Short mmCIF file of C-alpha atoms and ligand atoms in Angstrom, two decimals:
data_model
loop_
_atom_site.label_atom_id
_atom_site.label_comp_id
_atom_site.label_asym_id
_atom_site.label_seq_id
_atom_site.Cartn_x
_atom_site.Cartn_y
_atom_site.Cartn_z
CA MET Z 1 22.73 -2.92 -7.27
CA THR Z 2 21.49 -2.85 -3.89
CA LEU Z 3 20.79 0.06 -1.06
CA SER Z 4 24.05 -0.66 1.61
CA ALA Z 5 23.45 0.17 5.33
CA ILE Z 6 20.04 -1.03 5.81
CA LYS Z 7 19.05 -1.15 9.33
CA PRO Z 8 18.58 -4.04 10.98
CA GLY Z 9 15.59 -5.48 11.18
CA LYS Z 10 11.71 -6.47 8.84
CA ILE Z 11 9.36 -4.36 7.17
CA VAL Z 12 6.09 -5.76 8.23
CA THR Z 13 2.58 -5.24 6.57
CA ILE Z 14 -0.26 -6.58 7.14
CA GLY Z 15 -4.17 -6.58 5.53
CA GLU Z 16 -5.50 -8.16 2.54
CA ILE Z 17 -3.42 -10.55 -0.15
CA LEU Z 18 -6.18 -10.83 -3.30
CA VAL Z 19 -7.14 -11.32 -6.58
CA ASP Z 20 -6.77 -8.91 -8.77
CA ILE Z 21 -9.61 -9.55 -12.47
CA MET Z 22 -9.58 -6.35 -14.23
CA ALA Z 23 -12.67 -5.60 -17.13
CA LEU Z 24 -10.66 -5.05 -20.48
CA GLU Z 25 -13.12 -2.02 -21.70
CA ARG Z 26 -13.66 0.97 -20.45
CA GLY Z 27 -17.35 1.80 -18.67
CA ARG Z 28 -19.19 2.06 -15.61
CA GLY Z 29 -19.49 -0.69 -13.02
CA PHE Z 30 -20.26 -4.63 -13.96
CA LEU Z 31 -24.08 -4.63 -14.39
CA GLU Z 32 -23.41 -6.60 -17.60
CA PRO Z 33 -21.03 -9.43 -19.51
CA LEU Z 34 -18.06 -7.51 -20.06
CA ASN Z 35 -14.48 -9.01 -21.23
CA LEU Z 36 -11.85 -9.42 -18.15
CA ARG Z 37 -8.45 -10.50 -17.60
CA GLY Z 38 -7.06 -11.74 -14.62
CA PRO Z 39 -6.30 -12.92 -11.58
CA PHE Z 40 -3.51 -10.84 -10.84
CA PRO Z 41 -1.59 -11.47 -7.43
CA GLY Z 42 -2.73 -8.18 -5.38
CA GLY Z 43 -3.85 -6.36 -2.65
CA ALA Z 44 -1.86 -2.89 -1.60
CA PRO Z 45 -0.42 -4.68 1.64
CA ALA Z 46 1.22 -7.39 -0.56
CA ILE Z 47 2.56 -5.00 -3.35
CA PHE Z 48 4.08 -2.89 -0.60
CA ILE Z 49 5.71 -5.91 0.44
CA ALA Z 50 6.94 -7.13 -2.53
CA GLN Z 51 8.22 -3.90 -3.55
CA ALA Z 52 10.14 -3.86 -0.22
CA ALA Z 53 11.18 -6.95 -0.43
CA ARG Z 54 12.30 -6.39 -4.32
CA LEU Z 55 14.91 -3.30 -3.00
CA GLY Z 56 16.62 -6.24 -1.15
CA HIS Z 57 15.05 -5.54 2.45
CA ALA Z 58 13.64 -8.10 4.74
CA ALA Z 59 9.94 -8.06 4.53
CA ALA Z 60 7.16 -9.93 5.85
CA ILE Z 61 3.15 -9.53 5.40
CA ILE Z 62 0.88 -10.86 8.61
CA SER Z 63 -2.24 -11.88 6.19
CA CYS Z 64 -4.90 -14.58 5.54
CA VAL Z 65 -5.77 -16.36 2.11
CA GLY Z 66 -8.64 -19.17 1.07
CA ASP Z 67 -7.36 -23.24 0.57
CA ASP Z 68 -7.87 -21.83 -3.26
CA ASP Z 69 -6.54 -21.40 -6.35
CA PHE Z 70 -6.15 -17.39 -6.03
CA GLY Z 71 -4.45 -18.28 -2.29
CA TRP Z 72 -1.60 -20.07 -4.09
CA LEU Z 73 -0.93 -18.18 -6.52
CA ASN Z 74 -0.60 -15.39 -3.65
CA ILE Z 75 1.94 -17.08 -1.86
CA GLU Z 76 3.67 -18.39 -4.58
CA ARG Z 77 4.43 -15.12 -6.03
CA LEU Z 78 5.66 -13.61 -2.52
CA LYS Z 79 7.51 -16.32 -1.54
CA ARG Z 80 9.41 -16.06 -5.14
CA GLY Z 81 9.76 -12.66 -4.65
CA ARG Z 82 11.69 -12.99 -1.07
CA VAL Z 83 8.68 -11.75 0.78
CA ASP Z 84 8.27 -13.76 4.35
CA VAL Z 85 4.93 -15.22 4.37
CA SER Z 86 5.12 -17.30 7.33
CA ALA Z 87 2.56 -15.39 9.09
CA VAL Z 88 -0.07 -15.88 5.89
CA ARG Z 89 -2.49 -18.30 7.24
CA VAL Z 90 -4.35 -20.66 4.88
CA HIS Z 91 -7.66 -21.03 6.00
CA GLU Z 92 -9.98 -23.55 4.98
CA ASP Z 93 -13.64 -22.19 5.31
CA HIS Z 94 -13.30 -19.20 3.29
CA VAL Z 95 -12.35 -17.81 0.25
CA THR Z 96 -9.40 -15.76 -0.91
CA ALA Z 97 -10.39 -12.09 -1.21
CA SER Z 98 -11.21 -10.79 -4.65
CA ALA Z 99 -11.02 -7.37 -6.41
CA PHE Z 100 -13.18 -6.64 -9.38
CA VAL Z 101 -11.66 -3.26 -11.25
CA ARG Z 102 -12.65 -1.79 -14.22
CA TYR Z 103 -11.83 1.59 -15.41
CA ARG Z 104 -14.29 5.07 -16.61
CA GLU Z 105 -13.54 7.15 -19.62
CA ASP Z 106 -12.09 9.73 -17.22
CA GLY Z 107 -9.38 7.09 -16.23
CA GLU Z 108 -11.56 6.79 -12.67
CA ARG Z 109 -12.00 3.12 -11.56
CA ASP Z 110 -14.82 1.19 -9.96
CA PHE Z 111 -13.94 -2.00 -7.48
CA LEU Z 112 -16.34 -4.71 -6.62
CA PHE Z 113 -14.92 -6.10 -3.40
CA ASN Z 114 -15.08 -9.77 -1.82
CA LEU Z 115 -13.10 -8.40 1.81
CA LYS Z 116 -14.82 -8.90 4.74
CA ARG Z 117 -16.21 -12.10 4.32
CA SER Z 118 -13.06 -13.31 2.53
CA ALA Z 119 -10.26 -15.22 4.28
CA ALA Z 120 -8.60 -11.76 4.63
CA GLY Z 121 -10.73 -10.89 6.80
CA GLN Z 122 -10.12 -13.50 9.44
CA THR Z 123 -6.56 -12.47 9.29
CA GLU Z 124 -5.85 -12.17 13.27
CA ILE Z 125 -2.31 -11.57 15.13
CA ASP Z 126 -2.21 -15.21 16.31
CA GLN Z 127 1.28 -16.41 17.35
CA PRO Z 128 3.51 -16.58 13.75
CA ALA Z 129 2.23 -12.72 13.64
CA ARG Z 130 3.41 -12.04 16.99
CA ALA Z 131 6.79 -13.71 16.19
CA LEU Z 132 7.30 -11.75 13.01
CA LEU Z 133 6.42 -8.77 14.78
CA ALA Z 134 9.28 -9.22 16.84
CA GLU Z 135 11.39 -8.55 14.71
CA CYS Z 136 9.75 -5.67 12.99
CA ALA Z 137 11.40 -2.77 12.76
CA HIS Z 138 8.93 -0.62 10.47
CA PHE Z 139 5.66 -1.24 10.39
CA HIS Z 140 3.07 -0.76 7.62
CA ILE Z 141 -0.48 0.23 7.82
CA MET Z 142 -2.81 0.39 4.07
CA GLY Z 143 -6.25 2.19 4.89
CA SER Z 144 -7.99 0.13 2.59
CA SER Z 145 -6.68 -2.95 5.09
CA LEU Z 146 -8.88 -0.95 7.38
CA PHE Z 147 -12.46 -2.65 6.08
CA SER Z 148 -13.53 -3.65 9.73
CA PHE Z 149 -13.80 -3.54 13.32
CA HIS Z 150 -12.09 -6.78 13.28
CA LEU Z 151 -9.55 -5.56 11.25
CA ILE Z 152 -8.78 -2.12 12.57
CA ASP Z 153 -8.59 -4.30 16.24
CA GLU Z 154 -6.26 -6.86 14.92
CA VAL Z 155 -3.73 -3.79 13.25
CA LYS Z 156 -4.00 -1.97 16.68
CA LYS Z 157 -2.03 -5.02 18.72
CA ALA Z 158 -0.10 -5.33 15.78
CA ILE Z 159 0.75 -1.46 16.39
CA GLU Z 160 0.79 -1.71 20.18
CA ILE Z 161 3.52 -4.37 20.01
CA VAL Z 162 6.01 -2.84 17.38
CA LYS Z 163 5.38 0.34 18.93
CA ALA Z 164 6.40 -1.41 22.55
CA ASN Z 165 9.77 -2.23 20.88
CA GLY Z 166 11.21 1.04 18.83
CA ALA Z 167 9.56 0.36 15.95
CA THR Z 168 8.34 2.89 13.04
CA VAL Z 169 5.37 3.23 11.72
CA SER Z 170 4.20 4.28 7.97
CA PHE Z 171 0.57 4.41 6.78
CA ASP Z 172 -1.35 4.95 3.45
CA PRO Z 173 -4.18 5.99 3.75
CA ASN Z 174 -5.53 4.60 0.40
CA ILE Z 175 -8.68 5.33 0.47
CA ARG Z 176 -11.03 4.13 -2.35
CA LYS Z 177 -14.52 5.89 -2.23
CA GLU Z 178 -16.53 2.03 -1.96
CA MET Z 179 -14.91 1.70 1.11
CA MET Z 180 -15.67 5.35 3.07
CA ASP Z 181 -19.31 4.15 3.54
CA ILE Z 182 -18.17 1.92 5.68
CA ALA Z 183 -18.40 3.29 9.24
CA GLU Z 184 -15.07 1.83 10.58
CA MET Z 185 -12.93 3.11 7.97
CA ARG Z 186 -13.25 6.29 9.18
CA ALA Z 187 -12.63 5.48 12.40
CA GLY Z 188 -9.62 3.34 11.91
CA LEU Z 189 -8.37 6.27 9.50
CA GLU Z 190 -8.37 8.50 12.70
CA LEU Z 191 -6.85 6.00 14.91
CA MET Z 192 -3.80 5.19 12.24
CA LEU Z 193 -3.22 9.07 12.38
CA GLN Z 194 -1.50 8.91 16.25
CA TYR Z 195 0.92 6.41 15.62
CA CYS Z 196 2.21 7.29 12.35
CA ASP Z 197 5.84 8.45 11.61
CA ILE Z 198 5.37 8.36 8.27
CA PHE Z 199 1.76 9.67 6.71
CA LEU Z 200 1.46 9.25 2.67
CA PRO Z 201 -1.53 10.03 1.42
CA SER Z 202 -2.16 10.70 -2.19
CA GLY Z 203 -3.78 14.31 -2.84
CA PRO Z 204 -7.01 14.69 -2.06
CA GLU Z 205 -6.77 11.92 1.21
CA LEU Z 206 -4.68 14.41 2.58
CA VAL Z 207 -7.47 16.62 3.72
CA ILE Z 208 -9.91 13.90 4.28
CA PRO Z 209 -8.53 13.43 8.03
CA THR Z 210 -8.59 16.52 9.16
CA GLU Z 211 -10.64 19.19 9.68
CA ALA Z 212 -8.59 21.74 7.54
CA LYS Z 213 -9.90 23.42 4.10
CA SER Z 214 -6.29 23.66 2.27
CA GLU Z 215 -3.36 21.70 1.98
CA PRO Z 216 -1.16 24.00 4.20
CA ALA Z 217 -3.51 23.66 6.78
CA ALA Z 218 -4.24 19.91 7.04
CA ILE Z 219 -0.12 19.67 7.03
CA ALA Z 220 0.08 21.96 9.79
CA GLU Z 221 -2.43 20.07 11.81
CA LEU Z 222 -1.24 16.67 11.07
CA LEU Z 223 2.34 17.97 12.10
CA GLU Z 224 0.84 19.55 14.84
CA LEU Z 225 -0.92 16.15 16.08
CA GLY Z 226 2.18 13.91 15.93
CA VAL Z 227 2.75 12.96 12.26
CA GLY Z 228 6.51 12.98 11.93
CA CYS Z 229 6.39 14.12 8.12
CA ILE Z 230 4.12 13.55 5.16
CA VAL Z 231 4.61 12.76 1.48
CA VAL Z 232 2.15 13.53 -0.71
CA LYS Z 233 1.69 11.87 -3.62
CA ARG Z 234 0.49 13.60 -6.83
CA ALA Z 235 0.15 11.07 -9.37
CA ALA Z 236 2.09 12.21 -13.03
CA ARG Z 237 2.93 15.30 -10.93
CA GLY Z 238 4.99 13.50 -8.88
CA SER Z 239 5.17 13.86 -5.31
CA SER Z 240 5.99 16.15 -2.21
CA TYR Z 241 7.59 16.21 1.34
CA TYR Z 242 6.88 17.60 4.68
CA ASP Z 243 8.26 18.08 8.06
CA ARG Z 244 8.12 20.64 10.56
CA ASP Z 245 11.21 21.93 8.95
CA ARG Z 246 11.24 20.92 5.36
CA ALA Z 247 9.27 21.35 2.15
CA ILE Z 248 10.23 19.27 -0.76
CA ASP Z 249 8.76 19.33 -4.38
CA CYS Z 250 9.96 16.09 -6.74
CA PRO Z 251 8.54 15.94 -10.26
CA GLY Z 252 7.17 13.38 -11.97
CA TYR Z 253 8.75 11.15 -14.23
CA LYS Z 254 7.63 10.65 -17.72
CA VAL Z 255 6.13 7.36 -18.72
CA VAL Z 256 3.51 6.29 -21.11
CA GLU Z 257 0.53 5.07 -18.61
CA ALA Z 258 -1.05 1.49 -18.74
CA ASP Z 259 -2.57 0.68 -15.39
CA PRO Z 260 -2.37 2.74 -12.55
CA THR Z 261 -2.66 -0.16 -9.80
CA GLY Z 262 0.01 -0.23 -7.50
CA ALA Z 263 1.33 2.84 -8.21
CA GLY Z 264 0.62 4.47 -4.77
CA ASP Z 265 2.47 0.97 -3.06
CA CYS Z 266 5.48 0.89 -4.88
CA PHE Z 267 6.53 4.72 -4.32
CA GLY Z 268 5.50 4.47 -0.36
CA ALA Z 269 7.89 0.87 -0.26
CA THR Z 270 10.82 2.50 -2.34
CA PHE Z 271 10.23 5.76 0.16
CA VAL Z 272 10.05 3.87 3.11
CA THR Z 273 13.22 1.47 2.18
CA CYS Z 274 15.23 4.23 1.00
CA ARG Z 275 14.74 6.46 4.02
CA ARG Z 276 15.53 3.13 6.39
CA SER Z 277 18.47 3.01 4.38
CA GLY Z 278 20.15 5.93 5.38
CA LEU Z 279 19.10 7.70 1.85
CA PRO Z 280 18.78 11.56 1.50
CA VAL Z 281 14.64 12.75 1.17
CA GLU Z 282 15.74 14.16 -2.06
CA GLU Z 283 16.82 10.78 -3.09
CA CYS Z 284 14.08 8.72 -1.74
CA LEU Z 285 11.44 11.11 -3.55
CA SER Z 286 13.51 10.48 -6.79
CA LEU Z 287 13.38 7.13 -6.36
CA ALA Z 288 10.16 6.72 -5.20
CA ASN Z 289 8.48 8.94 -7.97
CA ALA Z 290 10.83 6.00 -10.55
CA ALA Z 291 8.76 3.20 -8.52
CA GLY Z 292 5.43 4.76 -9.08
CA ALA Z 293 6.27 5.68 -12.94
CA LEU Z 294 7.34 2.54 -13.47
CA ALA Z 295 4.71 0.70 -11.85
CA VAL Z 296 1.55 2.25 -13.73
CA SER Z 297 3.94 1.63 -17.25
CA ARG Z 298 3.10 -2.05 -16.59
CA GLN Z 299 -0.42 -4.06 -16.58
CA GLY Z 300 -1.03 -5.34 -12.92
CA GLY Z 301 -0.50 -4.30 -9.68
CA MET Z 302 2.24 -6.82 -8.32
CA GLU Z 303 4.05 -6.78 -11.74
CA GLY Z 304 4.36 -3.20 -11.33
CA ILE Z 305 7.38 -3.56 -9.00
CA SER Z 306 10.63 -2.81 -9.77
CA THR Z 307 14.33 -2.91 -8.75
CA LEU Z 308 16.86 -0.40 -7.61
CA ARG Z 309 18.69 -0.52 -11.17
CA GLU Z 310 15.24 0.14 -12.81
CA MET Z 311 14.45 3.03 -11.07
CA ARG Z 312 17.91 4.50 -11.19
CA ALA Z 313 17.71 3.90 -15.42
CA LEU Z 314 14.79 5.77 -15.49
CA ILE Z 315 16.06 8.92 -13.64
CA ALA Z 316 19.17 8.93 -15.58
CA ASN Z 317 17.25 8.84 -18.81
CA ALA Z 318 15.48 11.48 -17.66
CA SER Z 319 17.92 13.76 -16.56
P1 ATP D 1 -2.50 3.75 -6.27
O1 ATP D 1 -3.65 3.93 -7.21
O2 ATP D 1 -1.65 2.77 -6.70
O3 ATP D 1 -3.15 4.14 -4.60
P2 ATP D 1 -1.93 6.52 -5.31
O4 ATP D 1 -3.42 7.38 -5.37
O5 ATP D 1 -1.78 6.28 -3.93
O6 ATP D 1 -2.28 5.21 -6.33
P3 ATP D 1 -0.94 7.94 -7.12
O7 ATP D 1 -0.35 9.72 -6.87
O8 ATP D 1 -1.40 7.84 -8.06
O9 ATP D 1 -0.74 7.61 -5.97
O10 ATP D 1 1.11 7.73 -7.52
C1 ATP D 1 1.93 7.19 -6.43
C2 ATP D 1 3.04 7.86 -7.50
O11 ATP D 1 3.53 7.33 -8.96
C3 ATP D 1 2.89 9.19 -7.86
O12 ATP D 1 3.51 10.26 -6.88
C4 ATP D 1 4.16 9.25 -9.01
O13 ATP D 1 5.28 9.32 -8.42
C5 ATP D 1 4.11 7.81 -9.62
N1 ATP D 1 2.89 8.03 -10.62
C6 ATP D 1 1.48 8.05 -10.73
N2 ATP D 1 1.59 7.85 -11.87
C7 ATP D 1 1.96 8.44 -12.60
C8 ATP D 1 1.79 8.57 -13.92
N3 ATP D 1 1.22 8.74 -14.55
N4 ATP D 1 2.88 9.33 -14.47
C9 ATP D 1 4.45 9.41 -13.78
N5 ATP D 1 4.45 8.63 -12.38
C10 ATP D 1 3.43 8.52 -11.92
MG1 MG D 2 -3.10 4.38 -3.34
#
């Protein structure tokens, strides 16, 4: 089962490829010895692009990893998933990025990131990246990738290239509370909204980049700013779509939650890929909800990606 009539050109993303190392015990932070499980291949942009490729779309990522096991584990995984890694540089002097993750009792998560000084922090628009961007029909950005002024500059360079070629742009703010303290992040968020055709916030992220105090006011403000459409992710409750003419809600699918990591990334990739293949908004929302639900039902971010057949089976079982 494939998506028919996918428009020519690649979906390209830029940003961190990392390993997730997860605490097996719930609690706060990492101030004591813990049982951990990992490394799992990950990084929000990497999971996003792996999901787009899983749906059969030509897909590529611009990134940088270290010449170490964490780096090679990711490269091999992406290659197996048919993601074009021609613009993933292997850096000799920096180690692959990592994220230690621990769940709190209430389901919230604490992260400990090695990003800025990692290989991912050295990502740049070099010659292989430019070659990819020339073939790019849709460019996706994760807010989590805007963790330094250097990255913001590189992302901006890439957007200018793809916009000049007529590509569309999506942006998932993917804000982690640990990152909002980074001054660069806020500046980066505001910049991305100016270029954004599809904005993919989850719940509270909708109002953060606006002056608005309520959801409807934030939606109006963002559409006024020129954002093409807004797709709000609402965890177990599903998702909603807004553009100038329409507001559509789509309830979520019931699953047993094993690990929420990557749900938003799989959701976003599925929505974008299905829209690019010309499916109606309602069906894209439903498939994206199914992708998110399947992602939370499996442990490990990258392990959560699924096929169109699996998404359709979940939808058929629910109805
Ligand atoms: P992430 O933590 O990966 O960044 P997010 O905050 O970006 O996630 P969520 O709203 O948590 O995004 O999840 C994305 C989508 O996945 C939801 O819109 C929904 O369709 C699906 N989803 C998430 N959690 C659940 C759940 N517990 N049950 C069913 N579906 C879910
Ligand atoms: Mg997210």
